[in-house]
Amino acid sequence: MSAKSTAHSVVEASSGGKWLAGGLVVVYALVTMIPLVWIFLTGFKSPPDSISYPPKVFFEPSMEGYVNLFTTRTRQTSEYIESLGPPETWYDEIVRKRNMVIAGPSKFADRYLNSIVIGFGSTFLAVFLGTLAAYGFSRFKVPLKDDLLFFILSTRMMPPIAVAIPIYLMYRTLGLSDTALGMILLYTAVNISLAVWLLKGFIDEIPREYEEAAVVDGYSRLQAFWKVVLPQARTGIAATAIFCLIFAWNEYAFVLLLTSGEAQTAPPYIPLIIGEGGLDWPAVAAGTTLFLLPIVFFTVVLRNQLLRGITFGAVRK
Amino acid sequence: MPEVALTGVTKRFDKTLAVSDLSLTIADGEFVVLLGPTGAGKTTTLRLVAGLERPEEGRIEIDGRDVTKTTPAERDVCFVFQQYSLYPHYTVFDNLAFPLRAPGRKRPAAEIQARVEEIARLLRIESKLKNRATQLSGGEMQRVAIGRALVRRPSIYLMDEPLSSLDAKLREDLRIELKRIQRDLGATILYVTHDQLEAMTLADRIGVLAEGRLVQVGAPREVYERPNDIDVARRLGSPQINLVPSGTLGVEERPAAATTVGVRPEDVLLHREDGVAAEVLAVEHLGVETLVLLSVEDLTLRALLGGHAPVAIGEATRIAVRPGAALFFDERGRRITGPETGSPKTGSPKTGSPKTGSKSEAAYGT
Ligand SMILES: Nc1ncnc2c1ncn2[C@@H]1O[C@H](COP(=O)(O)OP(=O)(O)O)[C@@H](O)[C@H]1O
Ligand SMILES: [Mg+2]
């Protein structure tokens, strides 16, 4: 199609329409970005700045929120603090300005690590098992295929809270309560229905002839799957992985109920970061910022795959 | 020794009889083309030979070995698919090398390199080896697809309408190249198409398929000149054969059982003093030939004349059928063979020895 064409084309919007659409997208993006930007900025405010009224847009940046996020502190008399001598590190210095000393690390790092282990672990398992199951459903004669697929989908129909109590009791008996393994299995089970359905769609789109050509050329079924199907399902797998990761990363209800100490992830922890005289907003904001990073990072890394993945079917050659 | 032999092979899909009691032998170095309309069971036949489908009945032998129950990998065949022939995530080189890297028959890297380059030269795609498979034109893709088969030296090459997605010019070029390559390599090929021109030009022998059954097998000219039934007669030849009721067009010597007479367009002669009255309805100049549409005794007739035939629309003329050229079919559509039709063709450039039956293994050149 000629780019210079002035006539209105059926498939391409006119340039005026494009500008309008672009403008709307920019405005919408700005509106949705404001809370995120505010959270990011709040992470670098001092506690008084964070709750000042009217709200401060310009402020003196401080690392206090991040220090508070990663430490526990105790209040001491100024005599005691003076007796300690000059502060040894920059974070000691920040804390002592508030007449406090660092008592030890907070649980945030552990919770964050749990989030990573459980989030990525369950995503890997769900995508791995989902790919194999989807391939099976797509390529083989499975008895009761439609019923099985519906059953898999139906596991997603109930709200999580409806199954939370049975799972709680089950996990207590099995010794899976408050373990990372338990949470990985649970998120895998929830995500696998999404993974199977999404991936089956993608694999259905890959013509069988590719595998058949490989098999005739002397490859085994598994090798053909590995060399021919997987590379072509890459975009679908990336899109599925992102969806699974987002769910597992953000999940709140199950983890609140099923974990207390050891295996708790970041979401139930962040809102409970209490400072002196109520919530420590800069620390909460700092935690939230750090919590958002992995998802943002992966979405950006995989954005091309993701776009192609989500719009698949719409743009067949 | 026959390279490939199918004996009484039958394949069903639920209720559809895709291939029915099919028997065919393909000799070493032979180019056999299966011709048939969509749904005739051509693809299924190839897939049965490749081992991608299992027959319900019958035997398949390759090189004298019964392979009916073996996997595709054990059969030593190559398959060129109708579409989706190249791996989009590989370069042209990797696509061509793929069969040589298969676990069972893995070759050393240097040998693969040499072999791929040799085939690329043969198919004139050397300059494209580093391209992604998706960055090729349709003709180049199809060359690579054929190349992917040619890098190996299997017992038999199976090709499923490899040229059907190309435009006419490319199809012609590749057709000629394919025939040349097959002769040079002495390859055994089972080729499938619905295009009668491809079948006529490529084949040593043509097998005509209809509704899963092999209706006739023979050298192209044999099948063209002595089709077993009306369907085969219609299938071969372009423009199509004229089929008229027996007793028209002044065809006198005809067997008693004949109900339909078939006359090839090139066997309709115009401007005959003693012929049947006819009127010219339309004239199409095709270059070398001229196609004339005639109205005769309420029938419409196609006639194929030379490039500069002096005919005009609306012209009244008299036509005749080239003596001995008419084909006779009985009420069931079977061609009537035997002494009644034995009068030799006179004046026809296409005269062959009037052998009856269709068992001839003779491989005519084209
Ligand atoms: N996998 C299949 N499942 C069900 N029916 C099939 C399958 N493959 C082919 N058929 C049927 O078998 C018949 C022959 O098909 P095919 O061999 O593909 O014909 P062709 O290649 O000559 O067009 C058709 O009626 C088709 O619908
Ligand atoms: Mg076919």
XYZ file of C-alpha atoms and ligand atoms in Angstrom:
711
model
C 0.000 0.000 0.000
C 1.268 3.421 -0.842
C 2.156 5.500 2.172
C 1.360 8.668 0.244
C -2.173 7.605 -0.490
C -4.593 10.290 0.538
C -7.747 8.294 -0.020
C -9.296 6.697 3.040
C -8.182 3.122 3.142
C -10.250 0.406 4.703
C -7.380 -1.036 6.698
C -5.330 2.034 7.551
C -6.670 4.916 9.585
C -6.369 8.411 8.177
C -3.496 10.464 9.606
C -5.912 12.673 11.555
C -7.450 9.594 13.111
C -4.006 8.280 13.936
C -3.094 11.496 15.758
C -6.331 11.422 17.702
C -5.851 7.786 18.653
C -2.221 8.443 19.565
C -3.225 11.427 21.694
C -5.845 9.429 23.544
C -3.361 6.664 24.263
C -0.820 9.151 25.597
C -3.391 10.816 27.855
C -4.598 7.459 29.125
C -1.026 6.315 29.740
C -0.261 9.488 31.715
C -3.375 9.100 33.859
C -2.579 5.487 34.701
C 1.085 6.310 35.279
C 0.390 9.005 37.914
C -0.170 6.620 40.864
C 2.920 4.632 39.896
C 5.025 7.773 39.639
C 3.646 8.951 42.985
C 4.583 5.636 44.616
C 8.051 5.846 43.096
C 8.524 9.417 44.395
C 7.114 8.633 47.826
C 9.787 5.976 48.232
C 12.369 8.746 48.246
C 10.574 11.075 50.640
C 11.155 11.427 54.343
C 8.222 10.255 56.486
C 7.095 13.837 57.349
C 7.248 14.822 53.657
C 5.227 11.777 52.688
C 2.246 12.807 54.799
C 2.577 16.595 54.548
C -0.470 18.546 53.450
C -0.664 19.891 50.783
C 1.274 17.018 49.181
C 4.820 17.855 48.157
C 5.766 17.353 44.554
C 9.246 18.813 45.070
C 11.149 17.542 48.075
C 14.600 16.683 49.300
C 15.242 13.044 48.298
C 16.058 10.691 51.097
C 16.917 7.010 51.318
C 15.105 6.694 54.615
C 12.212 4.688 53.140
C 14.567 2.090 51.660
C 16.621 1.884 54.852
C 13.501 1.409 56.935
C 12.229 -1.210 54.495
C 15.256 -3.414 54.935
C 15.902 -2.917 58.681
C 14.304 -3.077 62.103
C 15.195 -0.266 64.440
C 14.922 0.533 68.144
C 14.551 3.945 69.752
C 17.399 4.939 72.073
C 18.286 7.885 74.242
C 20.540 10.459 72.680
C 23.178 9.730 75.390
C 23.293 6.097 74.313
C 23.582 7.038 70.660
C 26.403 9.456 71.407
C 28.190 6.737 73.371
C 28.315 4.638 70.204
C 30.663 7.093 68.526
C 30.270 8.429 65.002
C 28.048 6.388 62.646
C 29.967 3.895 60.525
C 27.724 3.802 57.464
C 25.377 6.105 55.572
C 22.339 4.146 56.686
C 23.408 4.275 60.332
C 23.579 8.014 59.902
C 20.040 8.252 58.494
C 18.613 6.136 61.292
C 20.383 8.003 64.089
C 18.907 11.316 62.984
C 15.617 9.879 64.246
C 17.190 8.838 67.581
C 17.186 5.170 66.580
C 19.705 2.429 66.005
C 19.487 -0.513 63.622
C 18.614 -3.671 65.485
C 18.846 -6.027 62.519
C 17.585 -6.775 59.035
C 13.845 -6.748 58.388
C 11.990 -9.682 56.857
C 11.519 -7.885 53.539
C 14.484 -9.529 51.807
C 13.218 -12.984 52.837
C 9.700 -12.212 51.668
C 10.999 -10.877 48.394
C 13.095 -13.980 47.873
C 10.021 -16.108 48.600
C 8.122 -14.145 45.963
C 10.840 -14.852 43.433
C 11.121 -18.554 44.258
C 7.375 -19.137 44.348
C 6.500 -16.833 41.440
C 9.125 -18.119 39.026
C 8.954 -21.691 40.270
C 5.225 -21.962 39.756
C 5.410 -20.128 36.422
C 8.063 -22.526 35.169
C 6.079 -25.564 36.292
C 2.775 -24.299 34.910
C 4.294 -23.420 31.530
C 6.316 -26.643 31.344
C 3.406 -28.922 32.210
C 0.995 -26.728 30.255
C 3.087 -26.968 27.092
C 3.270 -30.754 27.265
C -0.444 -31.069 28.025
C -1.383 -28.602 25.295
C 0.771 -30.474 22.792
C -0.903 -33.721 23.775
C -4.382 -32.259 23.468
C -3.497 -30.618 20.182
C -1.864 -33.575 18.432
C -3.085 -36.861 19.867
C -6.383 -38.622 20.058
C -7.120 -38.212 23.755
C -10.197 -40.055 25.026
C -12.786 -37.595 26.354
C -10.648 -34.730 25.093
C -13.371 -32.096 25.213
C -14.538 -33.117 28.663
C -10.989 -33.080 29.970
C -10.362 -29.649 28.535
C -13.562 -28.368 30.077
C -12.608 -29.906 33.406
C -9.240 -28.164 33.265
C -10.947 -24.868 32.543
C -13.552 -25.423 35.243
C -10.858 -25.427 37.938
C -10.650 -21.710 37.272
C -14.331 -20.975 37.592
C -14.568 -20.860 41.367
C -13.280 -17.806 43.207
C -10.066 -18.681 45.061
C -11.609 -17.869 48.413
C -14.216 -20.612 47.929
C -11.540 -23.297 47.855
C -9.211 -21.649 50.349
C -10.545 -23.421 53.459
C -10.429 -26.960 52.008
C -6.936 -26.284 50.728
C -5.946 -24.948 54.125
C -7.121 -28.129 55.835
C -5.552 -30.306 53.179
C -2.221 -28.533 53.409
C -2.190 -28.805 57.197
C -2.596 -32.558 56.954
C -0.001 -32.881 54.215
C 2.495 -30.644 55.967
C 2.477 -28.185 53.092
C 1.236 -25.217 55.096
C 3.659 -22.345 55.093
C 6.103 -24.018 52.698
C 7.392 -22.648 49.417
C 6.687 -26.020 47.793
C 3.048 -25.817 48.867
C 2.628 -22.362 47.375
C 4.398 -23.376 44.152
C 2.090 -26.369 43.754
C -0.974 -24.277 44.465
C -0.124 -21.517 41.984
C 0.871 -24.116 39.410
C -2.513 -25.775 39.793
C -4.327 -22.470 39.380
C -2.223 -21.359 36.416
C -2.131 -24.616 34.535
C -5.666 -24.242 33.217
C -4.767 -20.883 31.721
C -1.505 -22.293 30.376
C -3.110 -25.340 28.741
C -5.845 -23.340 27.064
C -3.626 -20.543 25.830
C -0.874 -22.854 24.622
C -3.248 -25.274 22.942
C -4.421 -22.360 20.839
C -0.866 -21.515 19.875
C 0.146 -25.097 19.129
C -3.005 -25.715 17.093
C -1.808 -22.894 14.851
C 1.469 -24.679 14.084
C 0.831 -26.967 11.112
C 1.444 -30.656 11.767
C 3.342 -30.913 8.510
C 6.409 -29.447 10.198
C 6.639 -32.314 12.648
C 5.720 -34.842 10.027
C 8.508 -33.590 7.779
C 10.949 -33.982 10.668
C 9.675 -37.461 11.484
C 10.023 -38.573 7.861
C 13.559 -37.150 7.884
C 14.436 -39.466 10.744
C 13.738 -37.493 13.897
C 11.790 -38.949 16.795
C 8.537 -37.387 17.912
C 10.199 -35.835 20.953
C 13.077 -34.432 18.909
C 10.616 -33.010 16.408
C 8.729 -31.391 19.275
C 11.939 -29.908 20.624
C 13.409 -28.712 17.319
C 10.316 -27.745 15.377
C 7.325 -27.129 17.634
C 8.929 -25.393 20.600
C 10.788 -22.730 18.588
C 7.588 -21.829 16.799
C 5.543 -21.784 20.001
C 8.023 -19.355 21.566
C 5.801 -16.291 21.389
C 2.899 -18.211 22.852
C 5.043 -19.582 25.631
C 6.358 -16.111 26.460
C 2.860 -14.638 26.600
C 1.619 -17.507 28.759
C 4.590 -17.221 31.101
C 3.953 -13.523 31.650
C 0.302 -14.129 32.492
C 1.198 -16.919 34.914
C 3.948 -14.865 36.534
C 1.675 -11.851 37.012
C -0.916 -13.999 38.741
C 1.537 -15.775 41.032
C 3.444 -12.568 41.776
C 0.377 -10.566 42.762
C -1.596 -13.297 44.526
C -2.739 -12.185 47.949
C -5.638 -14.206 49.361
C -4.114 -17.699 49.347
C -0.759 -16.613 50.609
C -2.307 -14.636 53.437
C -4.259 -17.677 54.565
C -1.763 -20.447 53.967
C 1.495 -18.875 55.080
C 2.484 -17.115 58.225
C 6.240 -16.900 58.504
C 8.521 -19.068 56.436
C 6.934 -19.034 53.013
C 5.141 -15.708 52.990
C 5.612 -13.634 49.860
C 5.914 -9.872 49.561
C 2.247 -8.866 48.934
C 0.919 -9.522 52.464
C 4.087 -8.111 53.997
C 4.336 -4.725 52.305
C 1.108 -3.166 53.659
C 2.117 -4.069 57.181
C 5.342 -2.106 57.339
C 4.573 -0.019 60.400
C 6.771 2.825 61.388
C 6.543 5.154 64.284
C 3.080 6.622 64.646
C 1.389 4.453 62.028
C 2.282 3.242 58.577
C 5.733 4.070 57.301
C 4.642 5.327 53.896
C 8.078 5.848 52.336
C 9.029 2.276 53.295
C 5.735 0.937 51.900
C 6.317 2.884 48.695
C 9.900 1.637 48.482
C 8.701 -1.949 48.922
C 6.023 -1.489 46.282
C 8.533 -0.026 43.839
C 10.906 -2.935 44.279
C 7.981 -5.324 44.042
C 6.917 -3.916 40.671
C 10.357 -4.137 39.105
C 10.552 -7.802 38.043
C 7.218 -7.735 36.238
C 8.090 -4.492 34.485
C 11.490 -5.910 33.571
C 10.095 -9.119 32.091
C 7.285 -7.432 30.293
C 9.752 -5.045 28.680
C 12.190 -7.821 27.775
C 9.466 -9.950 26.250
C 7.306 -7.149 24.867
C 7.767 -8.054 21.208
C 6.965 -11.697 21.825
C 4.084 -10.647 24.017
C 2.512 -8.356 21.462
C 2.738 -10.978 18.758
C 1.500 -13.547 21.239
C -1.559 -11.639 22.339
C -2.574 -10.604 18.840
C -1.968 -14.039 17.344
C -4.565 -15.128 14.852
C -5.235 -11.511 13.988
C -2.137 -11.140 11.859
C -1.702 -14.359 9.933
C 0.501 -13.987 6.920
C 13.367 -54.963 -8.739
C 10.497 -52.616 -7.963
C 11.498 -49.849 -5.607
C 8.065 -49.482 -4.065
C 5.077 -51.789 -4.204
C 1.609 -51.193 -2.822
C -0.715 -54.181 -2.764
C -4.428 -53.860 -2.042
C -3.939 -50.860 0.241
C -7.080 -49.469 1.881
C -7.384 -46.522 4.244
C -10.532 -45.197 5.916
C -11.149 -42.069 7.959
C -14.256 -42.818 9.978
C -16.720 -43.359 7.165
C -14.699 -41.800 4.338
C -12.931 -44.310 2.157
C -9.851 -42.260 1.341
C -7.890 -44.972 -0.477
C -9.548 -48.131 -1.667
C -7.792 -51.378 -2.656
C -4.935 -49.580 -4.353
C -2.163 -51.560 -6.024
C 0.778 -49.907 -7.711
C 4.420 -50.715 -8.297
C 7.041 -48.102 -8.964
C 10.264 -49.211 -10.600
C 13.728 -47.968 -9.726
C 14.344 -44.574 -11.324
C 10.764 -44.169 -12.440
C 8.726 -40.952 -12.239
C 5.123 -41.871 -11.441
C 2.482 -39.173 -11.205
C -0.836 -39.686 -9.449
C -3.480 -37.480 -11.024
C -6.857 -36.809 -9.512
C -9.208 -34.099 -8.328
C -9.257 -32.746 -4.772
C -10.318 -35.411 -2.314
C -9.364 -38.285 -4.592
C -6.969 -39.673 -1.982
C -3.690 -38.505 -3.492
C -2.238 -37.041 -0.307
C -3.409 -40.030 1.695
C -1.634 -42.389 -0.712
C 1.645 -40.523 -0.236
C 1.191 -40.440 3.527
C 0.614 -44.191 3.505
C 3.876 -44.747 1.646
C 5.683 -42.394 4.038
C 4.237 -44.125 7.084
C 2.381 -41.065 8.343
C -0.811 -43.103 8.070
C -1.353 -46.819 8.653
C -3.460 -48.742 6.130
C -6.350 -50.871 7.368
C -5.623 -53.445 4.707
C -2.864 -54.206 2.267
C 0.911 -54.271 2.127
C 3.515 -51.643 1.385
C 7.001 -52.708 0.362
C 10.040 -50.529 -0.157
C 13.139 -52.126 -1.686
C 11.577 -55.525 -1.235
C 11.109 -54.969 2.505
C 7.644 -55.057 4.055
C 7.328 -51.678 5.768
C 3.574 -51.723 6.373
C 4.014 -51.508 10.134
C 7.229 -49.520 10.466
C 7.661 -45.874 11.450
C 8.389 -43.117 8.916
C 11.992 -42.832 10.121
C 12.643 -46.489 9.283
C 11.356 -46.232 5.739
C 13.999 -44.170 3.983
C 11.646 -41.869 2.094
C 11.519 -38.101 1.539
C 8.348 -36.053 1.565
C 7.755 -32.670 -0.067
C 4.578 -31.269 1.408
C 1.957 -29.262 -0.416
C 2.532 -26.281 1.889
C 4.364 -25.393 5.086
C 7.454 -26.983 3.730
C 10.128 -24.810 5.364
C 10.912 -24.202 9.009
C 10.392 -20.472 9.514
C 12.808 -20.315 12.439
C 15.764 -21.623 10.414
C 17.898 -20.176 7.650
C 17.782 -21.702 4.198
C 21.042 -23.500 4.947
C 19.704 -24.991 8.161
C 16.508 -26.011 6.431
C 18.493 -27.863 3.798
C 20.824 -29.374 6.381
C 18.003 -30.465 8.684
C 17.486 -33.943 7.173
C 21.244 -34.579 7.266
C 21.386 -33.768 10.968
C 18.757 -36.327 11.931
C 19.977 -38.563 14.744
C 19.848 -41.828 12.814
C 21.722 -40.612 9.788
C 23.846 -37.787 11.093
C 26.649 -36.764 8.739
C 29.891 -34.936 9.560
C 29.610 -31.140 9.369
C 31.959 -30.845 6.392
C 29.936 -33.356 4.406
C 26.686 -31.560 5.242
C 28.204 -28.279 4.097
C 29.324 -29.791 0.804
C 26.046 -31.569 0.171
C 23.899 -28.527 0.928
C 26.016 -26.354 -1.348
C 25.800 -28.920 -4.134
C 22.014 -29.034 -3.920
C 21.792 -25.251 -3.660
C 23.791 -24.997 -6.888
C 21.581 -27.568 -8.562
C 18.476 -25.560 -7.629
C 20.143 -22.164 -8.183
C 19.625 -20.858 -4.673
C 23.302 -20.582 -3.576
C 22.967 -16.865 -2.930
C 20.059 -17.380 -0.548
C 21.634 -19.857 1.844
C 22.014 -17.321 4.659
C 18.476 -15.956 4.304
C 15.782 -16.781 6.763
C 13.289 -19.179 5.257
C 10.635 -16.487 5.507
C 12.642 -14.034 3.413
C 12.194 -15.914 0.160
C 9.864 -15.553 -2.768
C 7.328 -18.304 -3.409
C 9.425 -19.869 -6.134
C 12.554 -19.865 -3.994
C 10.682 -21.394 -1.073
C 9.475 -24.208 -3.262
C 13.000 -24.773 -4.589
C 14.289 -25.032 -1.038
C 11.452 -27.398 -0.186
C 12.439 -29.658 -3.073
C 16.083 -29.214 -2.086
C 15.314 -30.410 1.418
C 14.247 -33.678 -0.125
C 17.106 -33.874 -2.618
C 19.888 -33.543 -0.024
C 19.096 -37.106 0.917
C 19.256 -40.146 -1.313
C 16.198 -42.076 -0.213
C 14.613 -45.059 -1.925
C 11.780 -42.839 -3.094
C 10.848 -39.171 -3.144
C 7.208 -38.395 -2.361
C 5.979 -35.029 -3.640
C 2.539 -33.660 -2.838
C 1.584 -30.979 -5.364
C 4.871 -29.153 -4.787
C 4.194 -26.628 -7.529
C 0.503 -25.951 -6.975
C 0.981 -22.741 -5.000
C 3.111 -21.075 -7.672
C 2.101 -18.903 -10.585
C 2.000 -20.360 -14.071
C 5.389 -19.139 -15.252
C 7.289 -20.372 -12.213
C 5.421 -23.625 -12.283
C 6.569 -24.229 -15.820
C 10.191 -23.360 -15.026
C 10.317 -25.577 -11.967
C 8.538 -28.386 -13.758
C 11.222 -28.482 -16.402
C 13.972 -28.251 -13.800
C 12.449 -31.010 -11.731
C 12.340 -33.329 -14.709
C 15.962 -32.511 -15.549
C 17.086 -33.147 -11.974
C 15.176 -36.400 -11.803
C 16.885 -37.616 -14.968
C 20.317 -36.508 -13.772
C 19.946 -38.170 -10.386
C 18.039 -41.195 -11.639
C 15.650 -40.565 -8.756
C 12.521 -42.586 -8.089
C 9.629 -40.189 -7.573
C 5.976 -40.603 -6.685
C 4.434 -37.248 -7.498
C 0.900 -36.071 -6.881
C -0.988 -33.380 -8.765
C -4.406 -32.331 -9.966
C -2.875 -30.575 -12.974
C -3.068 -32.751 -16.062
C -0.361 -30.773 -17.838
C 2.090 -31.483 -15.019
C 1.126 -35.130 -15.123
C 1.536 -35.400 -18.895
C 4.906 -33.659 -18.993
C 6.577 -35.089 -15.904
C 5.413 -38.664 -15.748
C 6.949 -41.853 -17.019
C 3.637 -43.325 -15.971
C 0.417 -41.671 -14.850
C -1.935 -43.182 -12.318
C -5.429 -41.693 -12.438
C -7.133 -41.630 -9.046
C -10.828 -41.094 -8.485
C -12.574 -41.441 -5.144
C -9.709 -43.387 -3.669
C -9.467 -45.912 -6.481
C -6.736 -46.197 -9.071
C -8.756 -46.110 -12.284
C -5.964 -46.439 -14.793
C -2.194 -46.625 -14.892
C -0.084 -46.169 -17.965
C 2.288 -44.038 -19.965
C 0.917 -40.513 -20.502
C 0.157 -41.022 -24.186
C -1.390 -44.381 -23.556
C -3.743 -42.969 -20.924
C -4.503 -40.004 -23.162
C -5.241 -42.026 -26.256
C -6.875 -45.025 -24.659
C -8.610 -43.899 -21.464
C -10.445 -46.657 -19.605
C -13.543 -44.572 -19.073
C -15.181 -41.213 -19.600
C -13.825 -39.846 -16.353
C -10.209 -40.483 -17.313
C -10.857 -39.098 -20.795
C -12.191 -35.907 -19.247
C -9.346 -35.717 -16.745
C -6.607 -35.577 -19.391
C -6.323 -33.072 -22.173
C -6.894 -29.356 -22.255
C -9.223 -28.142 -23.653
C -11.397 -30.998 -22.540
C -12.551 -33.833 -24.734
C -15.936 -33.397 -26.495
C -18.472 -35.941 -25.320
C -21.481 -36.327 -27.598
C -24.274 -38.884 -27.964
C -23.538 -41.781 -30.231
C -24.824 -41.304 -33.777
C -24.033 -37.613 -34.100
C -21.226 -35.816 -35.915
C -21.303 -38.322 -38.723
C -19.194 -40.893 -36.931
C -20.261 -43.985 -38.826
C -18.219 -47.016 -37.832
C -19.231 -47.381 -34.223
C -19.689 -50.402 -31.973
C -23.266 -51.327 -31.219
C -22.972 -50.825 -27.442
C -21.642 -47.270 -27.703
C -23.810 -44.593 -26.132
C -21.287 -41.775 -25.936
C -18.611 -40.711 -28.356
C -15.537 -38.824 -27.237
C -13.682 -36.578 -29.648
C -10.529 -34.682 -28.671
C -10.662 -31.026 -29.787
C -7.614 -31.543 -32.011
C -9.489 -34.307 -33.827
C -12.309 -32.010 -34.928
C -11.575 -30.961 -38.526
C -13.111 -27.825 -40.035
C -13.867 -26.863 -43.633
C -14.731 -30.350 -44.848
C -16.714 -30.612 -48.033
C -18.658 -33.669 -46.908
C -18.926 -32.867 -43.192
C -21.754 -31.957 -40.844
C -23.020 -28.382 -40.906
C -21.724 -26.238 -38.061
C -21.593 -22.623 -36.983
C -18.645 -20.881 -35.317
C -19.729 -19.438 -31.956
C -16.473 -18.105 -30.605
C -12.783 -17.977 -31.470
C -9.970 -17.760 -28.918
C -6.462 -17.151 -30.184
C -4.094 -18.866 -27.766
C -0.930 -18.077 -29.715
C 0.303 -21.337 -31.156
C -3.225 -22.688 -31.261
C -6.708 -21.420 -31.883
C -9.634 -22.674 -29.855
C -12.922 -22.604 -31.728
C -16.341 -23.090 -30.168
C -18.807 -24.629 -32.597
C -22.507 -25.262 -32.625
C -23.410 -28.557 -34.290
C -26.820 -30.223 -34.229
C -27.759 -28.558 -30.884
C -24.352 -29.525 -29.434
C -21.484 -27.279 -28.472
C -18.138 -28.522 -29.633
C -14.558 -27.468 -28.937
C -12.070 -27.610 -31.770
C -8.353 -26.910 -31.607
C -6.764 -25.531 -34.760
C -3.399 -24.134 -35.770
C -2.272 -20.668 -34.814
C -3.479 -18.891 -37.940
C -6.635 -20.807 -38.679
C -8.894 -18.721 -40.954
C -12.144 -18.764 -38.965
C -14.524 -15.969 -38.120
C -17.331 -15.789 -35.596
C -20.698 -16.557 -37.152
C -19.126 -18.399 -40.065
C -20.959 -21.473 -41.331
C -18.749 -24.466 -42.014
C -18.751 -28.202 -42.282
C -16.878 -30.367 -39.820
C -15.736 -33.969 -39.581
C -14.060 -36.141 -36.993
C -10.557 -37.330 -37.847
C -11.057 -40.895 -39.029
C -10.352 -43.455 -36.320
C -9.836 -40.815 -33.656
C -13.208 -41.139 -31.948
C -13.422 -42.925 -28.594
C -16.536 -44.956 -27.762
C -18.034 -45.387 -24.314
C -20.826 -47.706 -23.207
C -23.713 -46.708 -20.967
C -21.641 -47.261 -17.818
C -18.972 -44.916 -19.104
C -16.438 -47.665 -19.860
C -14.510 -47.317 -23.070
C -15.353 -50.001 -25.581
C -12.191 -51.735 -26.717
C -11.744 -54.509 -29.241
C -11.839 -55.031 -32.966
C -14.752 -52.660 -33.660
C -12.636 -49.649 -32.791
C -9.534 -51.096 -34.382
C -9.593 -49.048 -37.564
C -6.200 -47.344 -37.533
C -6.002 -43.635 -37.220
C -5.009 -42.062 -40.464
C -3.380 -38.717 -40.797
C -3.158 -38.235 -37.051
C 0.244 -37.117 -35.844
C -0.503 -38.790 -32.531
C -0.792 -42.305 -33.905
C 0.677 -44.894 -31.608
C 0.536 -48.654 -31.978
C -3.059 -49.501 -31.142
C -2.217 -51.755 -28.226
C -5.132 -52.574 -25.997
C -5.105 -52.874 -22.241
C -3.273 -50.653 -19.809
C -0.554 -52.878 -18.427
C 2.225 -51.409 -20.499
C 5.292 -50.597 -18.444
C 6.852 -48.705 -21.329
C 8.249 -45.371 -20.255
C 7.869 -42.871 -23.017
C 10.049 -39.826 -22.950
C 8.190 -36.586 -23.217
N -6.972 -36.862 8.639
C -8.137 -37.050 8.009
N -9.274 -37.227 8.717
C -10.455 -37.439 8.092
N -10.624 -37.488 6.762
C -9.532 -37.315 5.981
C -8.235 -37.085 6.569
N -7.346 -36.963 5.562
C -8.046 -37.095 4.414
N -9.361 -37.314 4.659
C -10.404 -37.544 3.647
O -9.937 -38.501 2.741
C -10.239 -38.138 1.419
C -8.975 -38.044 0.589
O -8.208 -36.957 1.038
P -6.799 -36.569 0.420
O -5.941 -37.776 0.349
O -6.270 -35.442 1.209
O -7.195 -36.088 -1.029
P -6.353 -35.267 -2.093
O -4.956 -35.118 -1.578
O -6.430 -36.092 -3.334
O -7.037 -33.968 -2.265
C -11.005 -36.841 1.494
O -12.376 -37.143 1.420
C -10.657 -36.292 2.846
O -11.734 -35.562 3.360
Mg -3.901 -33.264 -1.192
